[in-house]
Amino acid sequence: MACLLLAGPSVSSSAYTPGPLPAGAPDEVVPNRVMTWNICNPCRGGGQNGGRAAEIATYAPQVIGLQEACVGDVERIRDYLRYRYGLAYHVEYGSVLPSWSRCGGVPWAPGGYGQAILSAAPMTDPVKVEYPDGGSEDRGYLAVTTLVDGLSVRVFNTHLAERRQQSVRVEQTAVLAEAIAPYDRTIVLGDFNAVPPAPELTVMWDLAEDADPGCGPSGTGMCEPTTDWRSKFDYIFLRGFTPQEQRVHLTPWSDHDLVQADLSRT
């Protein structure tokens, strides 16, 4: 019993064996496809990591940004992707919080919690930044340089403060926008906890467009919702790429939907 308590809540998820992928799923990574997904932690239920891996493998993106991600969970997801589905990914972690209650581990060495980026191509120049004010818990962004559609691109992955903390998000997006601005070719993935016309997203709309072609800051567009409460909080912001198609996939493994976009070069 003591060993189970020390192992933490994520251990049971490794017992799941994912089944075959749906017909038409890619056999290999799609080089111009990117994905963002808040995988929800804590969310309860056995088999989460195997189920999450099967969802990702169904679409096989080149780059994946995960939020609310424990290091141990991401390691298991990556192992499923490689050894069951033949999809090999590099990984960089942007943990901003050591959390035994969320991520397990031992009390003196709790698991890391925050963001992660998986990429089929190697990643260089990783930068992890914690926002000066995270709100109710530490928040930040992770940035790497990697390849999408054969082009070198700076990829950011972030998770902003909770829904009722708009003033905090205003400060966070200012920090993020300053980091994004120097790059002509950029992909920004993440859970912004804000609907498109929210004031804190103004600096993002000034820099980039969303991969959802019908969505913009006016609030009059047809922005597809990305959460269980049917709001759009999850974004794929683009500079130097044009969206070919964006799709939002409902999933039982999180209170956020999985958002996937195929891109073309500008």
Short mmCIF file of C-alpha atoms in Angstrom, two decimals:
data_model
loop_
_atom_site.label_atom_id
_atom_site.label_comp_id
_atom_site.label_asym_id
_atom_site.label_seq_id
_atom_site.Cartn_x
_atom_site.Cartn_y
_atom_site.Cartn_z
CA MET A 1 0.00 0.00 0.00
CA ALA A 2 2.82 2.40 0.85
CA CYS A 3 4.41 1.80 -2.54
CA LEU A 4 1.10 2.54 -4.30
CA LEU A 5 0.72 5.78 -2.38
CA LEU A 6 4.24 6.89 -3.28
CA ALA A 7 3.75 6.01 -6.94
CA GLY A 8 0.96 8.56 -7.26
CA PRO A 9 -2.19 8.75 -9.36
CA SER A 10 -0.75 8.31 -12.83
CA VAL A 11 0.41 4.70 -12.49
CA SER A 12 -2.95 3.08 -13.24
CA SER A 13 -3.09 4.70 -16.66
CA SER A 14 -0.22 2.56 -17.92
CA ALA A 15 -2.37 -0.58 -17.69
CA TYR A 16 -4.42 0.30 -20.77
CA THR A 17 -3.65 -1.43 -24.07
CA PRO A 18 -4.91 0.68 -26.97
CA GLY A 19 -6.67 -1.03 -29.83
CA PRO A 20 -6.19 -0.71 -33.57
CA LEU A 21 -6.49 2.69 -35.18
CA PRO A 22 -9.48 3.66 -37.32
CA ALA A 23 -9.39 2.92 -41.03
CA GLY A 24 -7.64 5.70 -42.90
CA ALA A 25 -5.29 6.67 -40.08
CA PRO A 26 -1.84 7.68 -41.39
CA ASP A 27 0.88 5.05 -41.46
CA GLU A 28 3.52 7.66 -40.70
CA VAL A 29 3.83 11.20 -39.41
CA VAL A 30 2.13 13.88 -41.54
CA PRO A 31 4.88 16.49 -42.06
CA ASN A 32 2.65 19.59 -42.33
CA ARG A 33 0.27 18.69 -39.49
CA VAL A 34 0.34 20.21 -36.01
CA MET A 35 -1.82 19.62 -32.94
CA THR A 36 -2.62 21.23 -29.60
CA TRP A 37 -4.30 19.40 -26.74
CA ASN A 38 -4.87 20.16 -23.08
CA ILE A 39 -4.88 16.58 -21.83
CA CYS A 40 -6.52 17.46 -18.50
CA ASN A 41 -4.83 16.76 -15.21
CA PRO A 42 -6.29 15.80 -12.86
CA CYS A 43 -8.78 13.80 -14.87
CA ARG A 44 -9.76 10.43 -13.53
CA GLY A 45 -10.28 7.12 -15.30
CA GLY A 46 -8.09 4.16 -16.19
CA GLY A 47 -6.24 3.93 -19.46
CA GLN A 48 -5.75 7.63 -20.03
CA ASN A 49 -2.27 7.51 -21.52
CA GLY A 50 -2.97 4.61 -23.86
CA GLY A 51 -6.17 6.33 -24.98
CA ARG A 52 -4.39 9.63 -25.47
CA ALA A 53 -1.69 7.94 -27.54
CA ALA A 54 -4.30 6.27 -29.74
CA GLU A 55 -5.98 9.65 -30.33
CA ILE A 56 -2.67 11.25 -31.33
CA ALA A 57 -1.70 8.31 -33.54
CA THR A 58 -5.04 8.55 -35.35
CA TYR A 59 -3.89 11.90 -36.80
CA ALA A 60 -0.08 11.48 -36.56
CA PRO A 61 0.95 15.16 -36.49
CA GLN A 62 4.49 16.36 -37.03
CA VAL A 63 4.34 18.53 -33.89
CA ILE A 64 2.16 18.19 -30.80
CA GLY A 65 1.76 20.71 -27.99
CA LEU A 66 0.39 19.25 -24.76
CA GLN A 67 -0.80 21.25 -21.76
CA GLU A 68 -1.54 20.07 -18.21
CA ALA A 69 1.07 17.41 -18.88
CA CYS A 70 2.99 15.39 -16.32
CA VAL A 71 6.44 14.25 -17.39
CA GLY A 72 5.67 10.62 -16.55
CA ASP A 73 2.43 10.66 -18.52
CA VAL A 74 4.15 12.15 -21.58
CA GLU A 75 6.85 9.47 -21.37
CA ARG A 76 4.18 6.75 -21.44
CA ILE A 77 2.32 8.41 -24.31
CA ARG A 78 5.55 8.65 -26.31
CA ASP A 79 6.32 4.98 -25.62
CA TYR A 80 2.87 3.92 -26.85
CA LEU A 81 3.30 6.03 -29.97
CA ARG A 82 6.65 4.46 -30.76
CA TYR A 83 6.25 0.82 -29.79
CA ARG A 84 2.59 0.25 -30.66
CA TYR A 85 2.09 2.63 -33.58
CA GLY A 86 5.61 3.06 -34.99
CA LEU A 87 5.57 6.86 -34.56
CA ALA A 88 8.84 8.16 -33.10
CA TYR A 89 8.84 11.55 -31.41
CA HIS A 90 11.42 13.71 -29.69
CA VAL A 91 10.16 15.50 -26.58
CA GLU A 92 10.91 18.70 -24.68
CA TYR A 93 9.34 19.52 -21.34
CA GLY A 94 8.20 22.90 -20.08
CA SER A 95 7.30 21.89 -16.55
CA VAL A 96 6.53 24.88 -14.35
CA LEU A 97 5.34 23.12 -11.22
CA PRO A 98 6.52 20.09 -9.20
CA SER A 99 3.28 18.35 -8.23
CA TRP A 100 3.10 15.07 -6.35
CA SER A 101 -0.70 15.18 -6.16
CA ARG A 102 -1.04 15.53 -9.95
CA CYS A 103 1.98 13.66 -11.25
CA GLY A 104 3.05 11.12 -8.66
CA GLY A 105 6.66 10.43 -7.84
CA VAL A 106 7.89 10.58 -4.27
CA PRO A 107 7.33 13.47 -1.86
CA TRP A 108 10.94 14.62 -2.10
CA ALA A 109 10.98 14.34 -5.92
CA PRO A 110 7.48 15.06 -7.28
CA GLY A 111 6.70 14.79 -10.96
CA GLY A 112 6.98 17.81 -13.25
CA TYR A 113 3.75 19.43 -14.48
CA GLY A 114 3.20 21.97 -17.26
CA GLN A 115 3.72 21.87 -21.03
CA ALA A 116 5.42 19.45 -23.41
CA ILE A 117 6.21 19.52 -27.12
CA LEU A 118 6.59 16.34 -29.15
CA SER A 119 8.14 16.62 -32.60
CA ALA A 120 9.00 14.03 -35.22
CA ALA A 121 12.07 16.11 -36.08
CA PRO A 122 14.78 17.00 -33.57
CA MET A 123 14.28 20.17 -31.55
CA THR A 124 16.90 22.79 -30.77
CA ASP A 125 17.22 25.92 -28.63
CA PRO A 126 14.56 25.01 -26.06
CA VAL A 127 13.47 27.86 -23.79
CA LYS A 128 11.20 27.45 -20.78
CA VAL A 129 9.68 30.61 -19.28
CA GLU A 130 7.45 31.01 -16.25
CA TYR A 131 5.15 34.00 -16.38
CA PRO A 132 5.83 36.58 -13.62
CA ASP A 133 2.29 36.02 -12.37
CA GLY A 134 0.75 32.62 -13.04
CA GLY A 135 -2.56 33.32 -11.39
CA SER A 136 -3.90 30.54 -9.19
CA GLU A 137 -0.94 28.30 -10.09
CA ASP A 138 2.34 28.62 -11.96
CA ARG A 139 1.94 28.98 -15.73
CA GLY A 140 4.40 29.56 -18.56
CA TYR A 141 5.46 28.73 -22.10
CA LEU A 142 7.89 26.40 -23.80
CA ALA A 143 9.57 27.31 -27.12
CA VAL A 144 11.69 25.18 -29.47
CA THR A 145 12.96 25.30 -33.03
CA THR A 146 12.03 22.34 -35.21
CA LEU A 147 10.71 21.42 -38.69
CA VAL A 148 7.17 21.61 -40.03
CA ASP A 149 6.63 20.78 -43.71
CA GLY A 150 10.42 20.76 -44.06
CA LEU A 151 10.76 24.37 -42.87
CA SER A 152 12.54 25.52 -39.76
CA VAL A 153 10.01 27.12 -37.41
CA ARG A 154 9.90 28.44 -33.87
CA VAL A 155 7.13 26.62 -31.99
CA PHE A 156 5.62 27.95 -28.77
CA ASN A 157 3.36 26.04 -26.40
CA THR A 158 1.56 27.79 -23.56
CA HIS A 159 -1.18 27.53 -20.97
CA LEU A 160 -2.59 30.80 -19.62
CA ALA A 161 -4.23 31.53 -16.28
CA GLU A 162 -7.68 30.21 -15.47
CA ARG A 163 -10.89 31.56 -16.98
CA ARG A 164 -11.77 34.05 -14.24
CA GLN A 165 -8.27 35.58 -14.15
CA GLN A 166 -8.40 37.85 -17.19
CA SER A 167 -6.15 40.57 -15.76
CA VAL A 168 -3.42 37.96 -15.23
CA ARG A 169 -3.79 36.68 -18.79
CA VAL A 170 -3.36 40.23 -20.13
CA GLU A 171 0.09 40.32 -18.54
CA GLN A 172 0.90 36.81 -19.74
CA THR A 173 0.03 37.43 -23.38
CA ALA A 174 2.17 40.57 -23.32
CA VAL A 175 5.16 38.46 -22.26
CA LEU A 176 4.36 35.80 -24.86
CA ALA A 177 3.84 38.29 -27.71
CA GLU A 178 7.19 39.92 -27.02
CA ALA A 179 8.89 36.52 -27.41
CA ILE A 180 6.97 35.70 -30.62
CA ALA A 181 7.42 39.03 -32.41
CA PRO A 182 11.02 38.54 -33.64
CA TYR A 183 10.12 35.43 -35.66
CA ASP A 184 8.64 35.61 -39.15
CA ARG A 185 7.75 31.89 -39.14
CA THR A 186 6.09 30.82 -35.90
CA ILE A 187 3.47 28.38 -34.63
CA VAL A 188 1.91 29.11 -31.25
CA LEU A 189 -0.03 26.26 -29.67
CA GLY A 190 -1.93 26.31 -26.45
CA ASP A 191 -4.83 26.68 -24.08
CA PHE A 192 -5.39 30.43 -23.72
CA ASN A 193 -8.45 30.13 -21.47
CA ALA A 194 -10.03 32.98 -23.41
CA VAL A 195 -12.57 33.30 -26.21
CA PRO A 196 -11.46 34.98 -29.47
CA PRO A 197 -12.74 38.54 -28.76
CA ALA A 198 -11.26 38.65 -25.24
CA PRO A 199 -9.06 41.75 -24.71
CA GLU A 200 -6.06 39.68 -23.60
CA LEU A 201 -5.87 38.08 -27.05
CA THR A 202 -5.59 41.39 -28.91
CA VAL A 203 -1.79 41.22 -28.96
CA MET A 204 -1.96 37.71 -30.40
CA TRP A 205 -4.35 38.69 -33.20
CA ASP A 206 -2.05 41.61 -34.02
CA LEU A 207 0.79 39.14 -34.60
CA ALA A 208 -0.83 36.04 -36.06
CA GLU A 209 -3.92 34.33 -37.45
CA ASP A 210 -5.65 31.28 -36.10
CA ALA A 211 -5.60 28.03 -38.07
CA ASP A 212 -9.39 28.07 -37.97
CA PRO A 213 -9.98 30.19 -41.10
CA GLY A 214 -13.43 31.32 -40.00
CA CYS A 215 -12.29 32.52 -36.61
CA GLY A 216 -11.04 35.95 -35.66
CA PRO A 217 -11.12 38.58 -32.91
CA SER A 218 -14.41 40.23 -33.88
CA GLY A 219 -16.58 37.60 -32.24
CA THR A 220 -18.77 37.41 -35.34
CA GLY A 221 -16.92 34.55 -37.03
CA MET A 222 -17.78 30.86 -36.81
CA CYS A 223 -15.13 29.83 -34.29
CA GLU A 224 -15.42 26.12 -33.65
CA PRO A 225 -15.56 25.38 -29.89
CA THR A 226 -12.76 23.33 -28.34
CA THR A 227 -13.97 22.51 -24.82
CA ASP A 228 -16.68 20.50 -23.10
CA TRP A 229 -18.41 23.77 -22.19
CA ARG A 230 -18.41 24.63 -25.92
CA SER A 231 -16.11 27.63 -25.85
CA LYS A 232 -13.04 28.14 -27.99
CA PHE A 233 -10.04 28.30 -25.66
CA ASP A 234 -7.48 26.31 -27.70
CA TYR A 235 -5.57 27.96 -30.54
CA ILE A 236 -3.03 27.29 -33.27
CA PHE A 237 -1.72 30.76 -34.08
CA LEU A 238 0.35 31.05 -37.28
CA ARG A 239 2.99 33.33 -38.75
CA GLY A 240 4.56 32.32 -42.06
CA PHE A 241 2.10 29.47 -42.68
CA THR A 242 -1.36 29.34 -44.24
CA PRO A 243 -3.95 26.94 -42.82
CA GLN A 244 -5.21 24.35 -45.27
CA GLU A 245 -7.63 22.79 -42.83
CA GLN A 246 -8.34 22.75 -39.12
CA ARG A 247 -10.33 20.05 -37.36
CA VAL A 248 -11.53 19.75 -33.77
CA HIS A 249 -11.90 16.20 -32.47
CA LEU A 250 -14.03 15.35 -29.45
CA THR A 251 -12.28 12.99 -27.06
CA PRO A 252 -13.25 11.11 -23.89
CA TRP A 253 -9.79 11.67 -22.38
CA SER A 254 -10.03 15.36 -21.55
CA ASP A 255 -12.39 18.28 -21.01
CA HIS A 256 -10.64 19.93 -23.98
CA ASP A 257 -10.99 18.75 -27.55
CA LEU A 258 -8.00 17.77 -29.64
CA VAL A 259 -7.27 20.49 -32.24
CA GLN A 260 -5.40 19.56 -35.44
CA ALA A 261 -4.36 21.73 -38.38
CA ASP A 262 -2.72 21.02 -41.73
CA LEU A 263 -0.57 23.90 -42.97
CA SER A 264 0.97 25.14 -46.19
CA ARG A 265 3.91 27.46 -46.71
CA THR A 266 3.20 31.13 -47.13
#
